[in-house]
Amino acid sequence: MRIAILKERHAGETRVAATPETVKKFVGAGHEVAIEKGAGVAAAIPDDAFAEAGAKIGTAAATLKGAEALFGVRTPDEATLAKLKGVLLVCHLEPHGNTAKAEALAKAGIDALAMEFVPRITRAQAMDALSSQANLAGYRSVIEAAQLYGRAFPMMMTAAGTVAPAKAFVMGVGVAGLQAIATARRLGAIVTATDVRPAVKEQVASLGAKFIAVEDEEFKQAETAGGYAKEMSKEYQAKQAELIASHIAKQDVVVTTALIPGRPAPKLVSKAMVESMKPGSVIIDLAAPTGGNCELTRADEVVEHKGVKIAGFANLPARLAADSSALYAKNLANLLPLLVDDDGKKAPHWDDEVIQGMALTKDGAVVHPSLVKEGA
Ligand code: NAD
C-alpha cells in the first residue's frame, strides 16, 4: 500500500503521524511511504531521518500523488480533503455527533477511519490513540501546573525553614487523570482525586492518593458497559458540588480531566470555587476543548482570576511532540495489518470489530451507527 503522511495543518499542531521507526517497519513490509517535506520538524524528526528510513520526501502534492492511504494526526484542511477521493483516511476526526462532517467525507469519496473510535477492547489497546495521547497529556498537565505554580511541589526541610508540600486535586481519573496523579506524586505533592466511576477508587489508592467522592447509589451505577462515565443527575451533581466546594478551597493545584464522550464537559469547578482558592493556586483544565470543567476556562488561554491561574491548554500532547508522535505513530503501525491483505495490498478488514468501530464512511456513504441519519 502507498501511504502518505502530510505536515499537520492545524494551528499549534506539532505532532506527526509517522516516525523513522514506523516508516522502516512499513517499508520493510513492502509498503511505500511518502512524507511531506518538514512534516516531522516540530516533533524533532528531520526529513533526513525519514528519508534514511526509506520514505520519499516531497511536496504535499507529490506526497499525495498515487496515495492509497493518508495517515494523519488531525483532520486535513479542506483543500487536502478535496484531493482524497478514493483514499483511505486514518486520523483523529472529532467524530462524536458530527454527522455533517461524516457526510462531507462520504460525499468527497473518502473512506475515513476515526482514531477516536478505536474500541476500548483488549485486542485494540496497542492501537488506542486516545489512551496513548491522554497518558502524555496527564503527565504534561502536572508539569504545566508546576511551571505556573509559584511554589515547590515537594516538602523541603531546609536550614532556612520548611517548604510545605503542594496539595494537588485530580478531577476525573481516566487515563489522563491516573498519569496526573502519578506525576504529581512523583513530584512530592499530597494528592487527592475524584471520579464518578467506582472502579477508580482502588486505582487512586494504589497510586498513593486519597479518593474523594459522593458514594451513593447513583455512583455505584455510574459506569457504562464500555467503561465510560454516564452523565450524572442534577441531584448527584449538586451533592458532588457541595463536597468539591469544601475540598477545593484547600487545594494549591487542581487538574481537571472529566469527560463524557460526545457530550459537553461537565462543569465541576464554579467561579465561586475558584474564588475560594488561595491566590497563587493553579487549575489545569484538560477538558478545555469540549467547554472546560471549570466555568472560567478559556481554550488555549491562561486566565488569571483573583490570583488563581486557570490554564485551558487545548492540545497538551502537542507540547511533547516527540513522545506523542512516537506513540501515535506506533498506534497507526499496529493498526496497519487490519488495513491490508496478506500481500500488503490495500484491503481494510471492514468486518473486523476494530475497523467496524472506527469506520465513519465507506464507498461514499456514512456507515458509523452513531452518525447514520434515521431513515437514510
Ligand atoms: P475520559 O477521557 O472519557 O474521561 C475522563 C474521566 O472523567 C473518566 O474517568 C470519567 O469517569 C470521569 N468523569 C466523567 N464525568 C465526571 C464527573 N462529573 N465528575 C468526575 N469525573 C467524571 O476517560 P478515559 O481516560 O478515556 O477512560 C475511560 C475508561 O476507559 C476508563 O475506565 C479506562 O480505564 C478505560 N479504558 C479501557 C481501555 C481498554 O480496555 N482498552 C483503554 C483505555 C481506557
CSV table of C-alpha atoms in Angstrom, one decimal, residues 103-295:
chain,number,residue,atom,x,y,z
A,103,GLU,CA,-21.5,13.3,5.3
A,104,ALA,CA,-18.9,15.7,3.8
A,105,LEU,CA,-16.3,12.9,3.9
A,106,ALA,CA,-18.6,10.4,2.3
A,107,LYS,CA,-19.5,12.9,-0.5
A,108,ALA,CA,-15.8,13.5,-1.2
A,109,GLY,CA,-15.5,9.7,-1.7
A,110,ILE,CA,-13.1,9.3,1.2
A,111,ASP,CA,-13.2,6.1,3.3
A,112,ALA,CA,-12.5,7.5,6.8
A,113,LEU,CA,-11.5,5.8,10.0
A,114,ALA,CA,-11.6,7.8,13.2
A,115,MET,CA,-8.8,7.2,15.7
A,116,GLU,CA,-11.2,8.4,18.5
A,117,PHE,CA,-13.4,5.4,17.8
A,118,VAL,CA,-10.8,2.6,18.3
A,119,PRO,CA,-12.8,0.3,20.5
A,120,ARG,CA,-11.7,0.1,24.1
A,121,ILE,CA,-11.1,-3.7,24.0
A,122,THR,CA,-8.0,-5.6,25.0
A,123,ARG,CA,-7.1,-6.5,21.4
A,124,ALA,CA,-7.1,-2.9,20.3
A,125,GLN,CA,-5.1,-1.4,23.2
A,126,ALA,CA,-2.0,-1.1,21.1
A,127,MET,CA,-4.0,1.0,18.6
A,128,ASP,CA,-5.7,3.1,21.2
A,129,ALA,CA,-4.6,6.7,20.4
A,130,LEU,CA,-7.0,8.3,22.9
A,131,SER,CA,-5.1,6.4,25.7
A,132,SER,CA,-1.6,7.0,24.3
A,133,GLN,CA,-2.2,10.7,24.0
A,134,ALA,CA,-4.2,11.1,27.2
A,135,ASN,CA,-1.4,9.5,29.2
A,136,LEU,CA,1.1,12.1,28.0
A,137,ALA,CA,-1.5,14.9,28.4
A,138,GLY,CA,-1.9,13.8,32.1
A,139,TYR,CA,1.8,13.9,32.6
A,140,ARG,CA,2.2,17.2,30.9
A,141,SER,CA,-0.7,18.8,32.8
A,142,VAL,CA,1.2,18.5,36.1
A,143,ILE,CA,4.4,19.8,34.5
A,144,GLU,CA,2.5,22.8,33.3
A,145,ALA,CA,1.0,23.2,36.7
A,146,ALA,CA,4.4,23.1,38.4
A,147,GLN,CA,5.6,25.7,36.0
A,148,LEU,CA,2.7,28.1,36.7
A,149,TYR,CA,2.6,27.5,40.4
A,150,GLY,CA,5.0,29.9,42.1
A,151,ARG,CA,5.9,27.4,44.8
A,152,ALA,CA,7.5,24.0,45.1
A,153,PHE,CA,5.6,20.7,44.9
A,154,PRO,CA,7.6,18.6,47.4
A,155,MET,CA,8.1,19.3,51.1
A,156,MET,CA,11.6,20.6,51.8
A,157,MET,CA,13.1,20.9,55.2
A,158,THR,CA,16.0,23.3,55.0
A,159,ALA,CA,18.1,25.2,57.4
A,160,ALA,CA,16.2,28.3,56.4
A,161,GLY,CA,12.8,26.7,57.1
A,162,THR,CA,10.3,24.2,55.8
A,163,VAL,CA,8.5,24.4,52.5
A,164,ALA,CA,5.1,22.8,52.7
A,165,PRO,CA,4.2,20.2,50.1
A,166,ALA,CA,1.7,21.3,47.4
A,167,LYS,CA,-1.9,19.9,47.7
A,168,ALA,CA,-3.0,18.6,44.3
A,169,PHE,CA,-6.5,17.5,43.4
A,170,VAL,CA,-7.2,15.5,40.2
A,171,MET,CA,-10.8,15.6,39.0
A,172,GLY,CA,-11.6,12.7,36.6
A,173,VAL,CA,-9.5,9.7,36.9
A,174,GLY,CA,-9.4,8.1,33.4
A,175,VAL,CA,-6.1,7.6,31.6
A,176,ALA,CA,-5.0,11.2,31.8
A,177,GLY,CA,-6.1,11.6,35.4
A,178,LEU,CA,-4.2,8.5,36.5
A,179,GLN,CA,-1.0,9.8,35.0
A,180,ALA,CA,-1.6,13.2,36.5
A,181,ILE,CA,-1.9,11.6,39.9
A,182,ALA,CA,1.3,9.5,39.4
A,183,THR,CA,3.2,12.6,38.2
A,184,ALA,CA,2.1,14.9,41.0
A,185,ARG,CA,3.0,12.1,43.5
A,186,ARG,CA,6.5,11.8,41.9
A,187,LEU,CA,7.0,15.5,42.3
A,188,GLY,CA,6.1,15.2,46.0
A,189,ALA,CA,2.6,16.7,46.2
A,190,ILE,CA,-0.1,15.4,48.5
A,191,VAL,CA,-2.7,14.1,46.0
A,192,THR,CA,-6.5,13.6,46.2
A,193,ALA,CA,-8.7,12.6,43.3
A,194,THR,CA,-12.3,12.2,42.4
A,195,ASP,CA,-14.4,10.5,39.7
A,196,VAL,CA,-18.0,9.3,39.3
A,197,ARG,CA,-16.9,5.7,38.4
A,198,PRO,CA,-16.5,3.5,41.5
A,199,ALA,CA,-13.9,1.3,39.7
A,200,VAL,CA,-11.5,4.2,40.1
A,201,LYS,CA,-11.3,4.2,43.8
A,202,GLU,CA,-8.8,1.3,44.1
A,203,GLN,CA,-6.6,2.7,41.3
A,204,VAL,CA,-6.4,6.0,43.1
A,205,ALA,CA,-5.4,4.3,46.3
A,206,SER,CA,-2.8,2.2,44.5
A,207,LEU,CA,-1.1,5.3,43.3
A,208,GLY,CA,-0.8,6.6,46.9
A,209,ALA,CA,-3.6,9.2,46.6
A,210,LYS,CA,-6.8,9.7,48.5
A,211,PHE,CA,-10.2,9.2,46.8
A,212,ILE,CA,-13.0,11.7,47.4
A,213,ALA,CA,-16.5,11.2,46.0
A,214,VAL,CA,-20.2,11.2,46.8
A,215,GLU,CA,-20.6,7.4,47.0
A,216,ASP,CA,-24.3,7.0,46.8
A,217,GLU,CA,-26.5,4.5,44.8
A,218,GLU,CA,-26.2,6.5,41.6
A,219,PHE,CA,-22.4,6.5,41.9
A,220,LYS,CA,-22.4,2.7,42.2
A,221,GLN,CA,-24.1,2.5,38.7
A,222,ALA,CA,-22.2,5.3,37.0
A,223,GLU,CA,-20.1,3.3,34.6
A,224,THR,CA,-21.3,2.3,31.2
A,225,ALA,CA,-20.6,-1.2,29.7
A,226,GLY,CA,-17.9,0.5,27.7
A,227,GLY,CA,-16.1,1.7,30.8
A,228,TYR,CA,-17.0,5.4,30.3
A,229,ALA,CA,-18.8,7.7,32.7
A,230,LYS,CA,-22.5,8.4,32.5
A,231,GLU,CA,-23.9,11.9,32.6
A,232,MET,CA,-24.9,12.3,36.3
A,233,SER,CA,-28.3,13.5,37.5
A,234,LYS,CA,-28.8,17.1,38.6
A,235,GLU,CA,-29.2,15.8,42.2
A,236,TYR,CA,-25.9,14.0,42.1
A,237,GLN,CA,-24.1,17.0,40.6
A,238,ALA,CA,-25.4,19.2,43.4
A,239,LYS,CA,-24.1,16.8,46.1
A,240,GLN,CA,-20.8,16.5,44.2
A,241,ALA,CA,-20.5,20.3,44.0
A,242,GLU,CA,-21.0,20.6,47.8
A,243,LEU,CA,-18.3,18.1,48.6
A,244,ILE,CA,-15.9,19.6,46.0
A,245,ALA,CA,-16.5,23.1,47.2
A,246,SER,CA,-15.2,22.4,50.7
A,247,HIS,CA,-12.3,20.4,49.4
A,248,ILE,CA,-11.1,22.6,46.6
A,249,ALA,CA,-10.7,25.7,48.9
A,250,LYS,CA,-7.7,23.9,50.5
A,251,GLN,CA,-6.0,22.9,47.2
A,252,ASP,CA,-3.0,24.5,45.6
A,253,VAL,CA,-3.2,22.7,42.2
A,254,VAL,CA,-6.3,21.3,40.5
A,255,VAL,CA,-6.1,19.2,37.3
A,256,THR,CA,-9.5,18.5,35.7
A,257,THR,CA,-9.9,15.8,33.1
A,258,ALA,CA,-13.6,14.9,33.4
A,259,LEU,CA,-15.1,14.0,30.0
A,260,ILE,CA,-18.3,12.2,28.8
A,261,PRO,CA,-17.8,11.0,25.2
A,262,GLY,CA,-19.9,13.1,22.8
A,263,ARG,CA,-21.2,15.5,25.4
A,264,PRO,CA,-20.0,18.9,26.7
A,265,ALA,CA,-17.6,18.5,29.6
A,266,PRO,CA,-19.3,18.5,33.0
A,267,LYS,CA,-18.9,21.8,34.8
A,268,LEU,CA,-17.3,20.8,38.1
A,269,VAL,CA,-15.4,24.0,39.2
A,270,SER,CA,-17.6,27.1,39.6
A,271,LYS,CA,-16.4,30.7,39.7
A,272,ALA,CA,-17.2,30.7,43.5
A,273,MET,CA,-15.0,27.7,44.0
A,274,VAL,CA,-12.1,29.4,42.1
A,275,GLU,CA,-12.6,32.4,44.4
A,276,SER,CA,-12.4,30.2,47.4
A,277,MET,CA,-8.8,29.1,46.4
A,278,LYS,CA,-5.7,30.8,47.7
A,279,PRO,CA,-4.0,33.4,45.4
A,280,GLY,CA,-1.2,31.6,43.5
A,281,SER,CA,-3.2,28.4,43.1
A,282,VAL,CA,-3.4,26.8,39.6
A,283,ILE,CA,-6.1,25.0,37.7
A,284,ILE,CA,-5.2,23.0,34.6
A,285,ASP,CA,-8.3,22.1,32.6
A,286,LEU,CA,-7.8,19.3,30.2
A,287,ALA,CA,-11.5,19.4,29.2
A,288,ALA,CA,-10.9,22.9,27.6
A,289,PRO,CA,-11.6,21.6,24.0
A,290,THR,CA,-15.1,20.5,25.0
A,291,GLY,CA,-16.0,23.5,27.0
A,292,GLY,CA,-13.9,23.0,30.1
A,293,ASN,CA,-14.6,21.6,33.6
A,294,CYS,CA,-14.1,25.0,35.1
A,295,GLU,CA,-16.6,27.8,34.5
